[in-house]
Every structure is written in structure tokens, then in C-alpha cells.
Amino acid sequence: MLWLGRFFRQDLGIDLGTANTVIAVAGMGVVLNEPSVVALEKDSKRRLVGGSAVGKLARQMLGKTPQSMSAAKPLSRGVITDYRLCEAMLLAFMKKLRRQTRRSLIRPRVLVSAPIEMTAVERRALFNTIERCGASRSYLISKAKAAAIGAGLPISEPVASMICDLGSGTTEIAIFSLGDAVSSRTCPVAGDDLDRAIADYLKKNYALRIGLPTAEQLKLDIGSAVPLSQELSSEVRGLDIISGVPRRAFITSEDLREAITEPLSRIVAGIRETIEACQPELVADLAETGIVLTGCAARLRGLDQLLTDQLGIVVRIDDEPESATVRGMSICLDHFDEWKQQFLTDLRDA
Ligand SMILES: Nc1ncnc2c1ncn2[C@@H]1O[C@H](COP(=O)(O)OP(=O)(O)OP(=O)(O)O)[C@@H](O)[C@H]1O
Ligand SMILES: [Mg+2]
């Protein structure tokens, strides 16, 4: 009977990110990776028909919708800010998942990722949303722990392993030893803040107004945390804030570096505080084991070098930083029955 149960069991891992939602199915690995965006009809406040205006399609609409529609993100800083939207988005993703996997996924057990620091109300909202999407039971794992498992860090050994997961809404920083976090925090500065800083910089220094998607594109094209051997440049189009007409400007990687200095220094400060709050014995380990960076924002040019220079510790970027969290969750699904006591559930939360 046990093997039958194993065959029919439908466990899902959902890395519910501010920018991207990535889902793994037990035994199948990662099967869905979509932007966490929903397009809505403005008047009815209902999701666009057909379930197609969710994810990639909805993301293309961000900042470009006519008056009758809006494209919105149900999460901010890693937590759900619009429960109804989040539920609609997850239901659409589940539908897509059923089509892709040809599994019925009826009443699955769901492991969901969450920031280290969140309020009891935010946690309850997360459990409720997951259960309203049809989960028989929901379990929670911190993004940092999942990313550390996904990056292959030996977190259960009596040695310090440090992870820094740089996402879109938050930077999750944690030091693990003997299976648990010994020092950890959610730093409320991440990829989105770099985009905002770039848009602000252009407004202040070039009198040019650009949207956040354009600021993000500039970051991807020419952004860097340290001086480059060959500096980059790019043309950007925006609105002249004085004349009110469209205008172009040439921006260099040096400009961008100046723009993102402040948010990057706040991330460095968050890492420093996490290390300072750790026992000296474990800090000594870190000199050997270093820090592993995960999350898409870890791909910013030279970020590893900046952190190495400022913290004096070896910093390494995971080979596939964007998927470390969901890979860790996929490993958790493979050991679900053995490990499930370690995950937070709604009952134990009470
Ligand atoms: N090559 C790159 N260089 C710099 N930043 C990048 C690059 N690729 C993606 N990003 C940034 O990474 C962020 C998205 O990262 P990720 O998908 O890990 O976030 P998330 O998991 O959805 O968010 P969170 O975990 O904070 O809730 C965005 O801010 C994006 O601009
Ligand atoms: Mg993330």
C-alpha cells in the first residue's frame, strides 16, 4: 500500500517570489517558472479571461496597459500584499501545471517558501492562500534554508555555512550550523531597490523620467557593482521632466554604479550584521567556507568581488543562482516524510 501511496502522492514546492514564481513537482523537478504578475480588467477588477494574462504575458504588459487594464504584482518584499490576486495567479499556474505534467494534482501537499522575517498575520495569509488554491496541507520553509540546500551547502554539519539569497523584494541572509539558522535576517533591499535607485538617479542627474522596467533593463545591460575593465554604455529613452517631451540620453556603467551604491551598501551592512550576531567559533569557520550567493540579483556584474573586498570573506555565486531555492525545495520534496517535522505548518504556527 505504501508504494501505491507514493505513486499517487502529489507534492508541490512553490517558490513564491516577488518577481518570479517557480514550481517543482515531486519526482519531476522544476516544471514552471513564471513572473509573479497578473493582468486585470480595471473596472471589474477581475483577471483577464482565459487565464492567459498571468505570468509572462502579464509581465510584458507592466507599465504599458491601456486605461481599461492594469498589470499588478500580488507580492511585495516577499510577502503577499493582495491575497485575491495571489490566489488567482496561483490557480492559473496550477491549471498550467496540470496541462504540462498531465497529472491531476488533486489536493496536493504544498511546501512554500517565505522570507525569514514575516509577521504572524503575513504567515497566516500565506497558509490561507495556499490552502484556498486546493492544497490538502501547506508547509513553510525559509527561502534562505531552501537556497542553502539547493546550493548544496552542508547545513546539517557542525560548521558554519552562509547563504545570501538576493531576490527582487528581499535579500535573505542566514548562517546555518547543525541544521538550523544560528544568525539570520531579512534585509529589505534587493533587485527592485536597485531599479528604483537607477530611475531616481536619471531623474536627478539627467532630468529624465524612465519607468522601472527600463531601469531594470539598464541594470541588466550595463549594471555593475565594481569598476569594469571595459566600461559599458547604453542609450536610454525617457521623458524630459522639464520640457515634457521624449528624449534620449547616453548612460554609462559608471553612472549606474553611482546610482546603486547606496542600496548595495545596505545589503553589505545586512550581511555584516548577520555575521556579527554569530558566535565567534562559527565566524572563524566562515573565513574558510565563505558566502554563497543565490537569487537572480546575484548575477549583477562584480557583486561577488564587491562583497569579497568589503567583507574580507570569499564569496561564490551558485552555478544557477536563479533556481537554487526551488532546487532546494525539490530536494525537500524527495525527503518529505522524513523532513516534514522541520517545516512550519499552520497548526504549529498557532
Ligand atoms: N543579470 C542580472 N543582473 C542583475 N540583476 C538581475 C539579473 N537577472 C535578474 N536580476 C534581478 O533579479 C531580481 C529577481 O530575482 P529573483 O527571481 O531571484 O527574485 P524573486 O525570487 O522573485 O524575489 P524574492 O525572493 O525577493 O521574493 C530582479 O530584481 C531582477 O532585475
Ligand atoms: Mg527568491
JSON list of N, CA and C in Angstrom, two decimals, residues 2 11 15 33 67 72-73 95 105 126 138 143 149 164 216-217 223 264 277 285 303 309 330 344:
[
{"chain": "A", "resi": 2, "resn": "LEU", "atom": "N", "xyz": [2.05, 1.12, 0.70]},
{"chain": "A", "resi": 2, "resn": "LEU", "atom": "CA", "xyz": [2.92, 2.27, 0.84]},
{"chain": "A", "resi": 2, "resn": "LEU", "atom": "C", "xyz": [3.39, 2.78, -0.54]},
{"chain": "A", "resi": 11, "resn": "ASP", "atom": "N", "xyz": [3.01, 16.02, -4.36]},
{"chain": "A", "resi": 11, "resn": "ASP", "atom": "CA", "xyz": [3.59, 17.08, -3.54]},
{"chain": "A", "resi": 11, "resn": "ASP", "atom": "C", "xyz": [4.16, 18.16, -4.45]},
{"chain": "A", "resi": 15, "resn": "ASP", "atom": "N", "xyz": [8.16, 28.19, -4.94]},
{"chain": "A", "resi": 15, "resn": "ASP", "atom": "CA", "xyz": [8.99, 29.32, -4.52]},
{"chain": "A", "resi": 15, "resn": "ASP", "atom": "C", "xyz": [8.25, 30.58, -4.96]},
{"chain": "A", "resi": 33, "resn": "ASN", "atom": "N", "xyz": [8.13, 28.18, -14.36]},
{"chain": "A", "resi": 33, "resn": "ASN", "atom": "CA", "xyz": [8.86, 29.37, -13.92]},
{"chain": "A", "resi": 33, "resn": "ASN", "atom": "C", "xyz": [8.23, 30.57, -14.61]},
{"chain": "A", "resi": 67, "resn": "GLN", "atom": "N", "xyz": [-6.01, 52.24, -20.42]},
{"chain": "A", "resi": 67, "resn": "GLN", "atom": "CA", "xyz": [-6.74, 52.62, -19.21]},
{"chain": "A", "resi": 67, "resn": "GLN", "atom": "C", "xyz": [-7.67, 51.52, -18.70]},
{"chain": "A", "resi": 72, "resn": "ALA", "atom": "N", "xyz": [-0.57, 43.89, -12.34]},
{"chain": "A", "resi": 72, "resn": "ALA", "atom": "CA", "xyz": [-0.19, 44.08, -10.94]},
{"chain": "A", "resi": 72, "resn": "ALA", "atom": "C", "xyz": [0.58, 42.89, -10.40]},
{"chain": "A", "resi": 73, "resn": "LYS", "atom": "N", "xyz": [1.38, 43.17, -9.36]},
{"chain": "A", "resi": 73, "resn": "LYS", "atom": "CA", "xyz": [2.14, 42.12, -8.70]},
{"chain": "A", "resi": 73, "resn": "LYS", "atom": "C", "xyz": [1.49, 41.83, -7.36]},
{"chain": "A", "resi": 95, "resn": "LYS", "atom": "N", "xyz": [-3.33, 25.36, -13.07]},
{"chain": "A", "resi": 95, "resn": "LYS", "atom": "CA", "xyz": [-4.01, 24.86, -14.27]},
{"chain": "A", "resi": 95, "resn": "LYS", "atom": "C", "xyz": [-2.97, 24.53, -15.35]},
{"chain": "A", "resi": 105, "resn": "LEU", "atom": "N", "xyz": [-3.07, 16.47, -9.89]},
{"chain": "A", "resi": 105, "resn": "LEU", "atom": "CA", "xyz": [-2.67, 17.33, -8.78]},
{"chain": "A", "resi": 105, "resn": "LEU", "atom": "C", "xyz": [-3.86, 17.69, -7.87]},
{"chain": "A", "resi": 126, "resn": "LEU", "atom": "N", "xyz": [-0.44, 33.60, 4.03]},
{"chain": "A", "resi": 126, "resn": "LEU", "atom": "CA", "xyz": [0.23, 32.70, 3.07]},
{"chain": "A", "resi": 126, "resn": "LEU", "atom": "C", "xyz": [-0.37, 31.31, 3.14]},
{"chain": "A", "resi": 138, "resn": "SER", "atom": "N", "xyz": [-0.41, 22.74, 3.94]},
{"chain": "A", "resi": 138, "resn": "SER", "atom": "CA", "xyz": [0.70, 23.58, 3.47]},
{"chain": "A", "resi": 138, "resn": "SER", "atom": "C", "xyz": [1.81, 23.62, 4.50]},
{"chain": "A", "resi": 143, "resn": "LYS", "atom": "N", "xyz": [13.23, 30.91, 2.61]},
{"chain": "A", "resi": 143, "resn": "LYS", "atom": "CA", "xyz": [13.90, 30.95, 1.30]},
{"chain": "A", "resi": 143, "resn": "LYS", "atom": "C", "xyz": [15.40, 30.69, 1.48]},
{"chain": "A", "resi": 149, "resn": "ILE", "atom": "N", "xyz": [20.11, 24.57, 0.83]},
{"chain": "A", "resi": 149, "resn": "ILE", "atom": "CA", "xyz": [20.01, 23.15, 0.46]},
{"chain": "A", "resi": 149, "resn": "ILE", "atom": "C", "xyz": [20.23, 23.01, -1.05]},
{"chain": "A", "resi": 164, "resn": "CYS", "atom": "N", "xyz": [23.37, 33.93, 1.03]},
{"chain": "A", "resi": 164, "resn": "CYS", "atom": "CA", "xyz": [22.79, 35.25, 0.85]},
{"chain": "A", "resi": 164, "resn": "CYS", "atom": "C", "xyz": [21.97, 35.17, -0.43]},
{"chain": "A", "resi": 216, "resn": "GLU", "atom": "N", "xyz": [15.30, 48.53, -14.93]},
{"chain": "A", "resi": 216, "resn": "GLU", "atom": "CA", "xyz": [15.77, 47.14, -14.76]},
{"chain": "A", "resi": 216, "resn": "GLU", "atom": "C", "xyz": [16.58, 46.71, -15.98]},
{"chain": "A", "resi": 217, "resn": "GLN", "atom": "N", "xyz": [16.10, 47.06, -17.17]},
{"chain": "A", "resi": 217, "resn": "GLN", "atom": "CA", "xyz": [16.82, 46.67, -18.39]},
{"chain": "A", "resi": 217, "resn": "GLN", "atom": "C", "xyz": [18.22, 47.29, -18.42]},
{"chain": "A", "resi": 223, "resn": "GLY", "atom": "N", "xyz": [24.74, 47.33, -15.78]},
{"chain": "A", "resi": 223, "resn": "GLY", "atom": "CA", "xyz": [24.93, 47.48, -14.33]},
{"chain": "A", "resi": 223, "resn": "GLY", "atom": "C", "xyz": [26.15, 46.72, -13.83]},
{"chain": "A", "resi": 264, "resn": "LEU", "atom": "N", "xyz": [23.31, 49.00, -2.43]},
{"chain": "A", "resi": 264, "resn": "LEU", "atom": "CA", "xyz": [24.29, 47.91, -2.26]},
{"chain": "A", "resi": 264, "resn": "LEU", "atom": "C", "xyz": [24.95, 47.99, -0.89]},
{"chain": "A", "resi": 277, "resn": "ALA", "atom": "N", "xyz": [26.36, 38.91, 14.58]},
{"chain": "A", "resi": 277, "resn": "ALA", "atom": "CA", "xyz": [25.46, 38.30, 15.57]},
{"chain": "A", "resi": 277, "resn": "ALA", "atom": "C", "xyz": [25.73, 36.81, 15.77]},
{"chain": "A", "resi": 285, "resn": "ASP", "atom": "N", "xyz": [34.86, 29.79, 11.15]},
{"chain": "A", "resi": 285, "resn": "ASP", "atom": "CA", "xyz": [34.59, 28.84, 10.05]},
{"chain": "A", "resi": 285, "resn": "ASP", "atom": "C", "xyz": [34.36, 29.56, 8.74]},
{"chain": "A", "resi": 303, "resn": "LEU", "atom": "N", "xyz": [29.32, 41.65, -8.28]},
{"chain": "A", "resi": 303, "resn": "LEU", "atom": "CA", "xyz": [28.78, 41.71, -6.91]},
{"chain": "A", "resi": 303, "resn": "LEU", "atom": "C", "xyz": [29.61, 40.84, -5.96]},
{"chain": "A", "resi": 309, "resn": "ASP", "atom": "N", "xyz": [35.67, 42.16, -1.34]},
{"chain": "A", "resi": 309, "resn": "ASP", "atom": "CA", "xyz": [36.51, 43.31, -0.96]},
{"chain": "A", "resi": 309, "resn": "ASP", "atom": "C", "xyz": [36.04, 43.93, 0.35]},
{"chain": "A", "resi": 330, "resn": "SER", "atom": "N", "xyz": [12.84, 21.14, -4.08]},
{"chain": "A", "resi": 330, "resn": "SER", "atom": "CA", "xyz": [12.65, 19.88, -4.79]},
{"chain": "A", "resi": 330, "resn": "SER", "atom": "C", "xyz": [13.33, 18.75, -4.00]},
{"chain": "A", "resi": 344, "resn": "LEU", "atom": "N", "xyz": [7.45, 24.50, 8.99]},
{"chain": "A", "resi": 344, "resn": "LEU", "atom": "CA", "xyz": [6.39, 25.13, 9.78]},
{"chain": "A", "resi": 344, "resn": "LEU", "atom": "C", "xyz": [5.04, 24.84, 9.14]}
]
